[in-house]
mmCIF file of C-alpha atoms in Angstrom:
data_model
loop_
_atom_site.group_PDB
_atom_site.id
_atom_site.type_symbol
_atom_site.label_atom_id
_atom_site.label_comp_id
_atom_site.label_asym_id
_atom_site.label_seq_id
_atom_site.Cartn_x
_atom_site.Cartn_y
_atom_site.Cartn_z
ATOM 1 C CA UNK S 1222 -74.293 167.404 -78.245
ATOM 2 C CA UNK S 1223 -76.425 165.005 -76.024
ATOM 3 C CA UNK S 1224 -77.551 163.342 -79.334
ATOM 4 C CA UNK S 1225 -73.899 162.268 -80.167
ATOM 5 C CA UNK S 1226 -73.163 160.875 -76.851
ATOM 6 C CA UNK S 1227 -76.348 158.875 -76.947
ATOM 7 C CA UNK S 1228 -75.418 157.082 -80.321
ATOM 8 C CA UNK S 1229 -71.666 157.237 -78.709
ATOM 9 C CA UNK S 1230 -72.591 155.252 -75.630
ATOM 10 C CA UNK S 1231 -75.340 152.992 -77.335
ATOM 11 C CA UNK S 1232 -73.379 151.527 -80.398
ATOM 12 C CA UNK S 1233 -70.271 152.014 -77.972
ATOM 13 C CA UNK S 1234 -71.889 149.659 -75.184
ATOM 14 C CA UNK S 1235 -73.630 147.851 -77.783
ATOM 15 C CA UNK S 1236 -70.000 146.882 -79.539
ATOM 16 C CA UNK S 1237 -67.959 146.248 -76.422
ATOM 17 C CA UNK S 1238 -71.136 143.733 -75.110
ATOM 18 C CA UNK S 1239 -71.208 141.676 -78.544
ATOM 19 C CA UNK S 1240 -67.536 141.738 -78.908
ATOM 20 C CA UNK S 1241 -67.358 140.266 -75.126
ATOM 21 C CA UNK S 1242 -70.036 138.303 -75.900
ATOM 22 C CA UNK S 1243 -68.468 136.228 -79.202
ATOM 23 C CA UNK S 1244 -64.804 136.219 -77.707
ATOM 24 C CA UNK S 1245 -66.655 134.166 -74.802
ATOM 25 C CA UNK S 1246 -68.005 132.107 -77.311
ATOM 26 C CA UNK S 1247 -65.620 131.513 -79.561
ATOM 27 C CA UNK S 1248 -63.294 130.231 -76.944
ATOM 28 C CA UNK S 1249 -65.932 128.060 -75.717
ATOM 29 C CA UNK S 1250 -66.071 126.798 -79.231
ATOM 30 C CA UNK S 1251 -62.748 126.751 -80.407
ATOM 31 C CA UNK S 1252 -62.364 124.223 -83.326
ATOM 32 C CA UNK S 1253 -58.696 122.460 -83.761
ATOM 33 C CA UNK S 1254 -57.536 123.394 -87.092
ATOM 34 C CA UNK S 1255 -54.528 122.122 -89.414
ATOM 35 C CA UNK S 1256 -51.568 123.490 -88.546
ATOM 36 C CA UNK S 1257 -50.733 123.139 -91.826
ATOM 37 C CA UNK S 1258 -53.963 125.266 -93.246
ATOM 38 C CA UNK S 1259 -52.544 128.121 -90.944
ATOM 39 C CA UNK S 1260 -49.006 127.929 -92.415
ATOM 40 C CA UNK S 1261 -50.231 127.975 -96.136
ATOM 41 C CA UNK S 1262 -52.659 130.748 -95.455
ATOM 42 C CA UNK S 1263 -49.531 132.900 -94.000
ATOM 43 C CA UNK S 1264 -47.526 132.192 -97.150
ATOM 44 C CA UNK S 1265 -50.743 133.291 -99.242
ATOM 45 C CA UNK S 1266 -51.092 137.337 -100.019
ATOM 46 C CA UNK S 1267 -54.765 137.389 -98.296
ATOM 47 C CA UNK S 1268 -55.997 140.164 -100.526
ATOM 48 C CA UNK S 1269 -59.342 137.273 -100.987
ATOM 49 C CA UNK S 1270 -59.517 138.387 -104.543
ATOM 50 C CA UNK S 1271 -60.734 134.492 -105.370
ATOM 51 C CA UNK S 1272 -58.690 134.623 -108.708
ATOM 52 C CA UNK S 1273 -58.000 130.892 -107.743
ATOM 53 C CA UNK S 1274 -61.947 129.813 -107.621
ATOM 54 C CA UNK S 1275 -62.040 129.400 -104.174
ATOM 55 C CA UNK S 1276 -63.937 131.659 -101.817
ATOM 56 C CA UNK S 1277 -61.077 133.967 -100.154
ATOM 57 C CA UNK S 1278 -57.261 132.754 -99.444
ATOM 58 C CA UNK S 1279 -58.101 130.619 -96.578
ATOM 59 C CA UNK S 1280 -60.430 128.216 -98.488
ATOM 60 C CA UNK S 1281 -57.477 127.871 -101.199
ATOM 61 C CA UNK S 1282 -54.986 127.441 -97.873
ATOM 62 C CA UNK S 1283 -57.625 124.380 -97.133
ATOM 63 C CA UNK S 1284 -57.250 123.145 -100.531
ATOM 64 C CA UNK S 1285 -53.605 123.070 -100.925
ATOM 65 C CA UNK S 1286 -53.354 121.886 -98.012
ATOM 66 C CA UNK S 1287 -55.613 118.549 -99.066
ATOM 67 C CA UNK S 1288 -53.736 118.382 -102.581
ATOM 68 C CA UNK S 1289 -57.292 119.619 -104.029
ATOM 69 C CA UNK S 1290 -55.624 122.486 -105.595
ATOM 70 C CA UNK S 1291 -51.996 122.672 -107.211
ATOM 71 C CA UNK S 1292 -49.255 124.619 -105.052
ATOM 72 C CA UNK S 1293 -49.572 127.169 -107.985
ATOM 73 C CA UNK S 1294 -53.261 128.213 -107.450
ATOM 74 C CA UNK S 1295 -53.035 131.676 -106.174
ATOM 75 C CA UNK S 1296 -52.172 133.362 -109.846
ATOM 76 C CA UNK S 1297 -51.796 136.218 -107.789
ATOM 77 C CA UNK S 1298 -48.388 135.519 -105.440
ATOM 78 C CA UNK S 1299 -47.021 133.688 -108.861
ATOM 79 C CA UNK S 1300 -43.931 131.941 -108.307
ATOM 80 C CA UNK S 1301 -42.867 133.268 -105.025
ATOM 81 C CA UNK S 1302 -45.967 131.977 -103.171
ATOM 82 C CA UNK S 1303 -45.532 128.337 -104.818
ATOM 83 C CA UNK S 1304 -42.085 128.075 -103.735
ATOM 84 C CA UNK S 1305 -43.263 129.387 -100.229
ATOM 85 C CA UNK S 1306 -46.258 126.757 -100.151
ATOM 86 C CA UNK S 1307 -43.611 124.328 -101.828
ATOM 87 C CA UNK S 1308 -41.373 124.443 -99.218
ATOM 88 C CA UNK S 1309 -44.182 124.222 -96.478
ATOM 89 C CA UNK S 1310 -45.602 121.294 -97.491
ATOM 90 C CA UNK S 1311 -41.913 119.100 -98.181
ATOM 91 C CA UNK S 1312 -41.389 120.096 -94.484
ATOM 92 C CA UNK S 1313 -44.888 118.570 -93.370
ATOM 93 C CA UNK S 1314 -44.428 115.611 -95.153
ATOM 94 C CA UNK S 1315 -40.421 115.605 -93.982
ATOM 95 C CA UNK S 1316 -41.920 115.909 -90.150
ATOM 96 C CA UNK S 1317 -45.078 113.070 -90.802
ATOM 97 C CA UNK S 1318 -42.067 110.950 -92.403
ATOM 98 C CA UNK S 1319 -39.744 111.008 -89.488
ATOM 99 C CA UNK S 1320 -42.798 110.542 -87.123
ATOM 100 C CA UNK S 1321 -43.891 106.900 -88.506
ATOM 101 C CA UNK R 601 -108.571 145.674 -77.494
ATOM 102 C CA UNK R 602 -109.057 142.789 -75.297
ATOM 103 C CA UNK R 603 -107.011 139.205 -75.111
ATOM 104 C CA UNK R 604 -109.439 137.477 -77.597
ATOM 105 C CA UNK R 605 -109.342 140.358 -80.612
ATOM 106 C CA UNK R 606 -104.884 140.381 -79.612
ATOM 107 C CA UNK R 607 -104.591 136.860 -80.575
ATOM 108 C CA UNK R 608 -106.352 137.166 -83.741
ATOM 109 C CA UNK R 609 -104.322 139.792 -84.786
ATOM 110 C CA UNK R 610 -101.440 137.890 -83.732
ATOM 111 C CA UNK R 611 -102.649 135.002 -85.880
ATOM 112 C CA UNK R 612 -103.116 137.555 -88.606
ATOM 113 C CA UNK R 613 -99.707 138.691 -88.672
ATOM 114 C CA UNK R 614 -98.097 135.347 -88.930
ATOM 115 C CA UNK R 615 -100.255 134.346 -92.031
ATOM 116 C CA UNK R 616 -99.628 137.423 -93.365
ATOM 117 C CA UNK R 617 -95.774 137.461 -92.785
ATOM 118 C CA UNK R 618 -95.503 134.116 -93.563
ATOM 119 C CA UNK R 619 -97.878 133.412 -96.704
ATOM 120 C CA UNK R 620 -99.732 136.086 -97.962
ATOM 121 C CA UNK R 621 -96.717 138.982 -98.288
ATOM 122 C CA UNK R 622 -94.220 136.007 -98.327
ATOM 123 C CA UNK R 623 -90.775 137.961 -97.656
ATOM 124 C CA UNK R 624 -88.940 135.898 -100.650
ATOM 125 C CA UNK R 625 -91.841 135.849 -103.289
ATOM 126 C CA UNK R 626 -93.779 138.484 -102.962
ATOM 127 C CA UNK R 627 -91.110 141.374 -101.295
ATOM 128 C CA UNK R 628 -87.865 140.164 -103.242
ATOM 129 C CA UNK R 629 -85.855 140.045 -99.991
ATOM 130 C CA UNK R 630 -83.178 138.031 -99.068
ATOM 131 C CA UNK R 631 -82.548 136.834 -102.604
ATOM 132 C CA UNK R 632 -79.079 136.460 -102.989
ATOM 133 C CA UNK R 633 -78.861 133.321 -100.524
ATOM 134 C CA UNK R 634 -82.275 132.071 -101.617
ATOM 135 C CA UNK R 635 -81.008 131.327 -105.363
ATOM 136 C CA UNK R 636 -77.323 130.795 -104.327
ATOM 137 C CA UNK R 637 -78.236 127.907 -101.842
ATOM 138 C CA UNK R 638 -81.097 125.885 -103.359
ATOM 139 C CA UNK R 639 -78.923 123.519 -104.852
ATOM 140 C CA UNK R 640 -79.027 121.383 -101.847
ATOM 141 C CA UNK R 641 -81.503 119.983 -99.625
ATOM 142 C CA UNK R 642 -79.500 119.964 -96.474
ATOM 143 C CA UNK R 643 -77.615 123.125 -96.811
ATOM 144 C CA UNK R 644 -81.204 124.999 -97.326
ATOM 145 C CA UNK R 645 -82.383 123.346 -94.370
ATOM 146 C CA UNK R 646 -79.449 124.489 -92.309
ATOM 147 C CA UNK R 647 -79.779 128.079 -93.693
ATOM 148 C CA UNK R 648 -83.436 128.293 -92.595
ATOM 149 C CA UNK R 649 -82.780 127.486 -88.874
ATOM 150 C CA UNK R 650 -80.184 129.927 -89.001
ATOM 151 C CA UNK R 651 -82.334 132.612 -90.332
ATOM 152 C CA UNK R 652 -84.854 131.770 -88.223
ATOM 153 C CA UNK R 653 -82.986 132.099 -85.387
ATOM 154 C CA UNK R 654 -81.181 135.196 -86.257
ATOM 155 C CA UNK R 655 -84.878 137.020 -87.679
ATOM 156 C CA UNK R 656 -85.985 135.905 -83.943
ATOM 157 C CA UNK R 657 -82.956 136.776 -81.880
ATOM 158 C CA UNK R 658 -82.102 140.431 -83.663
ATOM 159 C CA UNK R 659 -86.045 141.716 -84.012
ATOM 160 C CA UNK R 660 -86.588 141.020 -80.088
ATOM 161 C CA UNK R 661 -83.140 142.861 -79.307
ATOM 162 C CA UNK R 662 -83.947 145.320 -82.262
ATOM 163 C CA UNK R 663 -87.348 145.837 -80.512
ATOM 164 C CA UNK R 664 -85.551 146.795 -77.400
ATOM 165 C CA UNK R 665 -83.301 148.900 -78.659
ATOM 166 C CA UNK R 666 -85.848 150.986 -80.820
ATOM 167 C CA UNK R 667 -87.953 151.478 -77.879
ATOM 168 C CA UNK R 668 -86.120 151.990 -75.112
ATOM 169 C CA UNK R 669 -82.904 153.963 -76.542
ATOM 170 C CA UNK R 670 -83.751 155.189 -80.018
ATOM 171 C CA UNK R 671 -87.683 156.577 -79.571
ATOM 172 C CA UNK R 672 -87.123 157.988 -76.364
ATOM 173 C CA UNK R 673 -84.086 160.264 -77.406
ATOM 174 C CA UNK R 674 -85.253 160.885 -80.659
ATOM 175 C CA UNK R 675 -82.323 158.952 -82.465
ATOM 176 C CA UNK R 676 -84.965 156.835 -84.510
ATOM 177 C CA UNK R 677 -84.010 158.192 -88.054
ATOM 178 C CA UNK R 678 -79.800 158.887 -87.571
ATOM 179 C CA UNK R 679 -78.910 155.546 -85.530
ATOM 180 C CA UNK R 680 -81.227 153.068 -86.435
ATOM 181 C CA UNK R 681 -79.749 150.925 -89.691
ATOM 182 C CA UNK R 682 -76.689 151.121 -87.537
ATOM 183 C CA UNK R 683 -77.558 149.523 -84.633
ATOM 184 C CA UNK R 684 -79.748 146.920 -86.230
ATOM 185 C CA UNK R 685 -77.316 145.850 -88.518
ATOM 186 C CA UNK R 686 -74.851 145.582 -85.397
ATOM 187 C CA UNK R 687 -77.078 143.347 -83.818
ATOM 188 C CA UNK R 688 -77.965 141.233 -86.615
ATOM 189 C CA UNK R 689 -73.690 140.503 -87.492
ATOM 190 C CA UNK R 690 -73.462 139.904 -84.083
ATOM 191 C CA UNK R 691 -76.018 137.002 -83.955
ATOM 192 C CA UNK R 692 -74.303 135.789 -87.296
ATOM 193 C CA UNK R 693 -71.102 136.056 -85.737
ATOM 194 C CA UNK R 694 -72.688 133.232 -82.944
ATOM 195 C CA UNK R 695 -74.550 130.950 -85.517
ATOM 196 C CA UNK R 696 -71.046 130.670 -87.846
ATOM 197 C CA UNK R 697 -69.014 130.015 -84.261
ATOM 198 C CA UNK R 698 -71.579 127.232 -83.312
ATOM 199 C CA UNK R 699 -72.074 125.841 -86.867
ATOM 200 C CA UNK R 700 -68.193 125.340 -87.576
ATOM 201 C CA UNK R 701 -67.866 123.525 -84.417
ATOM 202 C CA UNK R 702 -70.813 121.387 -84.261
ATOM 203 C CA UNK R 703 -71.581 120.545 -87.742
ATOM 204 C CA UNK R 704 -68.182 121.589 -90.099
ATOM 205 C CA UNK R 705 -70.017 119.990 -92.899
ATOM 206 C CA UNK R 706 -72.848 122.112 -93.045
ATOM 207 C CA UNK R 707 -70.641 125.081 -92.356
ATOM 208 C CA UNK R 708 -68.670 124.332 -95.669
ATOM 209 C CA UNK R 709 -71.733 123.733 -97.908
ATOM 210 C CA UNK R 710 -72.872 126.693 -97.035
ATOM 211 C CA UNK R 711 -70.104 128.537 -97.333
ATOM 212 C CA UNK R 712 -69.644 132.384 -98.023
ATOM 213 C CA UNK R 713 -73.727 132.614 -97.736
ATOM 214 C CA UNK R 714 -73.430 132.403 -93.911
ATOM 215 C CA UNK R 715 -71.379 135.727 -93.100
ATOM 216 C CA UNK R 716 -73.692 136.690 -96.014
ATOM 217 C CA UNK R 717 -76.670 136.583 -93.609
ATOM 218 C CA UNK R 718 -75.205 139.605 -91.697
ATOM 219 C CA UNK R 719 -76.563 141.564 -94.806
ATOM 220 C CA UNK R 720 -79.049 139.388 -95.762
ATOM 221 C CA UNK R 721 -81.701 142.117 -96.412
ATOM 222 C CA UNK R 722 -84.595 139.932 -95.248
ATOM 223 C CA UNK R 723 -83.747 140.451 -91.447
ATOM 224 C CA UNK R 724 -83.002 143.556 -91.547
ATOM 225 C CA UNK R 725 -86.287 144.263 -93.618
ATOM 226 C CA UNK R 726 -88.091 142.042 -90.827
ATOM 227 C CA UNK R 727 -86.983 144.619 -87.940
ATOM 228 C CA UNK R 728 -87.684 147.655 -90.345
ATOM 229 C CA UNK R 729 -91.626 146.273 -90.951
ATOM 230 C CA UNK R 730 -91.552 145.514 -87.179
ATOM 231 C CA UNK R 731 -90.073 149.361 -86.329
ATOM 232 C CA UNK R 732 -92.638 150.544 -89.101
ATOM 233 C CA UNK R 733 -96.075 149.271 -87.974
ATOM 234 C CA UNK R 734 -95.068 150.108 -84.473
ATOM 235 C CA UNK R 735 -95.855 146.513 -83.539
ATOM 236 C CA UNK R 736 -95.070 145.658 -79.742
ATOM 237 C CA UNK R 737 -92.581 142.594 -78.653
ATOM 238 C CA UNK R 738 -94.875 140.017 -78.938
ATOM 239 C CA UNK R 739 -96.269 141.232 -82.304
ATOM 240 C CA UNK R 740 -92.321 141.563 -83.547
ATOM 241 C CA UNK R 741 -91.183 138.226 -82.388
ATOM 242 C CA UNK R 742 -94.527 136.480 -84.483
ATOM 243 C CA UNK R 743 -93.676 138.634 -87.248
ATOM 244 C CA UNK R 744 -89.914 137.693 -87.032
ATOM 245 C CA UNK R 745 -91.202 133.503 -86.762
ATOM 246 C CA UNK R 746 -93.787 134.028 -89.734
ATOM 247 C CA UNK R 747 -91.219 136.106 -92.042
ATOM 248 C CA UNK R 748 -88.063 133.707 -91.500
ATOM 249 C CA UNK R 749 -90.885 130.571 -91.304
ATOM 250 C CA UNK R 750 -91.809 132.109 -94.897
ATOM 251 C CA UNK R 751 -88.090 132.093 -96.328
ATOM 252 C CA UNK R 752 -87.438 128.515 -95.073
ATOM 253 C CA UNK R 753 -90.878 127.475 -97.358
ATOM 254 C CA UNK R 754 -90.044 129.571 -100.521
ATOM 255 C CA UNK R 755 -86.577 128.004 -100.074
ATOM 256 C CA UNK R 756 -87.434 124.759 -99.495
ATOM 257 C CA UNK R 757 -90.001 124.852 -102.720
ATOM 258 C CA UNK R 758 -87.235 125.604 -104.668
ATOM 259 C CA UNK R 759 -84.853 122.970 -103.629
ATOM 260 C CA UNK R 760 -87.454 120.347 -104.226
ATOM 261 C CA UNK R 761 -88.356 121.800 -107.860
ATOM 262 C CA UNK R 762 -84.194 122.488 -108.556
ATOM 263 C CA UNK R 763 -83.821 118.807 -107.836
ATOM 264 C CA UNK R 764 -86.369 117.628 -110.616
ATOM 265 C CA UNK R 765 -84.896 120.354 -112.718
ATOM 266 C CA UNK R 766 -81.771 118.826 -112.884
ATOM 267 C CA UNK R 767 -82.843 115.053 -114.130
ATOM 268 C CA UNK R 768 -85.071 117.103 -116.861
ATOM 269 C CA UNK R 769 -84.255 118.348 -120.310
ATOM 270 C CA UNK R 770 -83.631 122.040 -119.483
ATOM 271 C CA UNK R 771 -82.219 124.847 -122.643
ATOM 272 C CA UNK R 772 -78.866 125.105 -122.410
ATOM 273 C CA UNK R 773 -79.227 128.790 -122.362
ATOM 274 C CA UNK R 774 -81.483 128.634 -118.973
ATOM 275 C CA UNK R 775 -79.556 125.840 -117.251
ATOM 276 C CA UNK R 776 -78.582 126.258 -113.933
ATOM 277 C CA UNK R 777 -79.548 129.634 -112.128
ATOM 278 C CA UNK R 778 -81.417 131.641 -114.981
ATOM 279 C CA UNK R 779 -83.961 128.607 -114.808
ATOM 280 C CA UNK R 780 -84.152 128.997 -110.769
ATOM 281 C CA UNK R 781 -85.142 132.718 -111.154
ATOM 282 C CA UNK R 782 -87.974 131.502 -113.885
ATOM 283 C CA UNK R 783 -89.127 129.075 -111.789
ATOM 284 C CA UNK R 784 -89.098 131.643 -108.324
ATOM 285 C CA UNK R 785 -90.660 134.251 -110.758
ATOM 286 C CA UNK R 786 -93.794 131.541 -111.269
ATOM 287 C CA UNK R 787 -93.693 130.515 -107.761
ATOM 288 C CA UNK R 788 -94.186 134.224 -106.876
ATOM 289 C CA UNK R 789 -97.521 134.611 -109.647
ATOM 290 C CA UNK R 790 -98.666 131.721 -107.310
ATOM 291 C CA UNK R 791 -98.372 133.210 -104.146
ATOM 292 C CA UNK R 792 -100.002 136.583 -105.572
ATOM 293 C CA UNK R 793 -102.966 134.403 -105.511
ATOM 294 C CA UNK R 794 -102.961 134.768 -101.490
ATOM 295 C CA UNK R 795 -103.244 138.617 -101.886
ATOM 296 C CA UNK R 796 -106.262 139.667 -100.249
ATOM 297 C CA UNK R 797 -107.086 137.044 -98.089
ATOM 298 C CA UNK R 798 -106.464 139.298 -94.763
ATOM 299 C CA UNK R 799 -107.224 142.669 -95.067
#
């Protein structure tokens, strides 16, 4: 019984510390993303199977999101997920128009 | 053992780690990133400061945690793989935070291979020869510098002979990485040639 709370309370304290630790630090170094990476990687089915080439659905999110990769690159979400990214990205460049 | 005889042994270990049992070519660890990122000069350089950082960071905290948690209460052989490997992600976790905001760059070329150091089997091998030989801190951290110091030169060999492989007339069957693993596989007869020089 004591060894169990021993590895309980070590990888226990050990977790909590680290996890304290990088939430510090990840706020300290927060980087400003696209707000349009975010909305494409929603509309994407995030199973990362990297069908599309890219490594995991947000590196396809940055793609589409350059016009490196057609709407239609995640052969997994087929047409639905176009259409979804479609729509996402006429109402960026609806927004961008309005704001010159 | 007095201070003189220490600091030859010190010495010792960092040829050894570094050189003579180089942890690339002559233990076949940390492989995966070692072929999948010498295509580059500046991502490889970037990798090796972040392995040498994490080898450093994660065998001193490894060292601590072996000695003064898992020897004492006997937990050696149940929690150790766990904890180390808990300490190493964790120090990942900080070197991919810092990278993507300082250099974003460097954290795109390298890509998937930096969460990849997490199970990069070279640090985790580096804490496991350190827990092993029963080395003490100062012995862990020069074995940590020599073994990561090691990496970055088997690496950066290979970037510099990938380069001239790619201006030269290579098989079209080797191109690419079946060529890389020829050439790492010769590199490695080479460094055989250091066996025996500290015994």
């Amino acid at each position: 019984m004591k060894e169990i709370i021993i590895s309980v309370a070590t990888l226990g304290g050990f977790g909590a510390l680290f996890g304290l630790l990088l939430g510090i630090f990840n706020e300290r170094f927060k980087v400003e993303e696209n707000p349009l990476i975010k909305q494409i990687y929603d509309a994407l089915p995030h199973s990362d199977c990297g069908a599309c080439g890219y490594p995991g659905c947000f590196a396809c999110a940055e793609a589409i999101a350059v016009r490196e990769a057609p709407i239609d690159a995640c052969s997994v979400g087929r047409q639905e997920t176009a259409k979804k990214v479609q729509e996402i990205l006429d109402k960026f460049e609806e927004e961008n128009s309005n704001n010159n | 053992m007095n201070f003189g005889e220490y600091l030859v042994d010190l010495a010792k270990i960092f040829v050894s780690s570094s050189i003579i049992n180089n942890i690339v070519l002559i233990q076949f660890l940390g492989l995966c990133s070692y072929i999948g990122l010498s295509d580059s000069m500046s991502s490889s350089i970037g990798m090796s400061f972040a392995v040498i950082f994490v080898t450093v960071c994660s065998s001193i905290l490894a060292w601590v945690i072996d000695h003064w948690i898992l020897i004492p209460s006997n937990l050696q052989s149940v929690l150790q793989i766990t904890s180390f490997i808990l300490v190493i992600g964790s120090f990942v976790g900080l070197v991919q935070i810092y990278l993507r905001k300082t250099s974003p760059n460097l954290h795109k070329a390298m890509g998937i291979y930096l969460p990849l150091i997490a199970t990069n089997c070279l640090i985790l091998g580096v804490t496991f020869i350190n827990s092993m030989n029963n080395y003490d801190l100062v012995q862990s951290i020069v074995e940590a510098i020599g073994a990561s110091l090691g990496y970055a030169i088997a690496l950066l060999l290979l970037v510099g002979i990938r380069e001239r492989l790619r201006d030269s007339d290579v098989p079209t069957f080797f191109k690419g990485k079946a060529i890389a693993f020829m050439v790492s596989a010769i590199m490695a007869l080479a460094f055989l040639g250091f066996q025996g020089m500290i015994r």
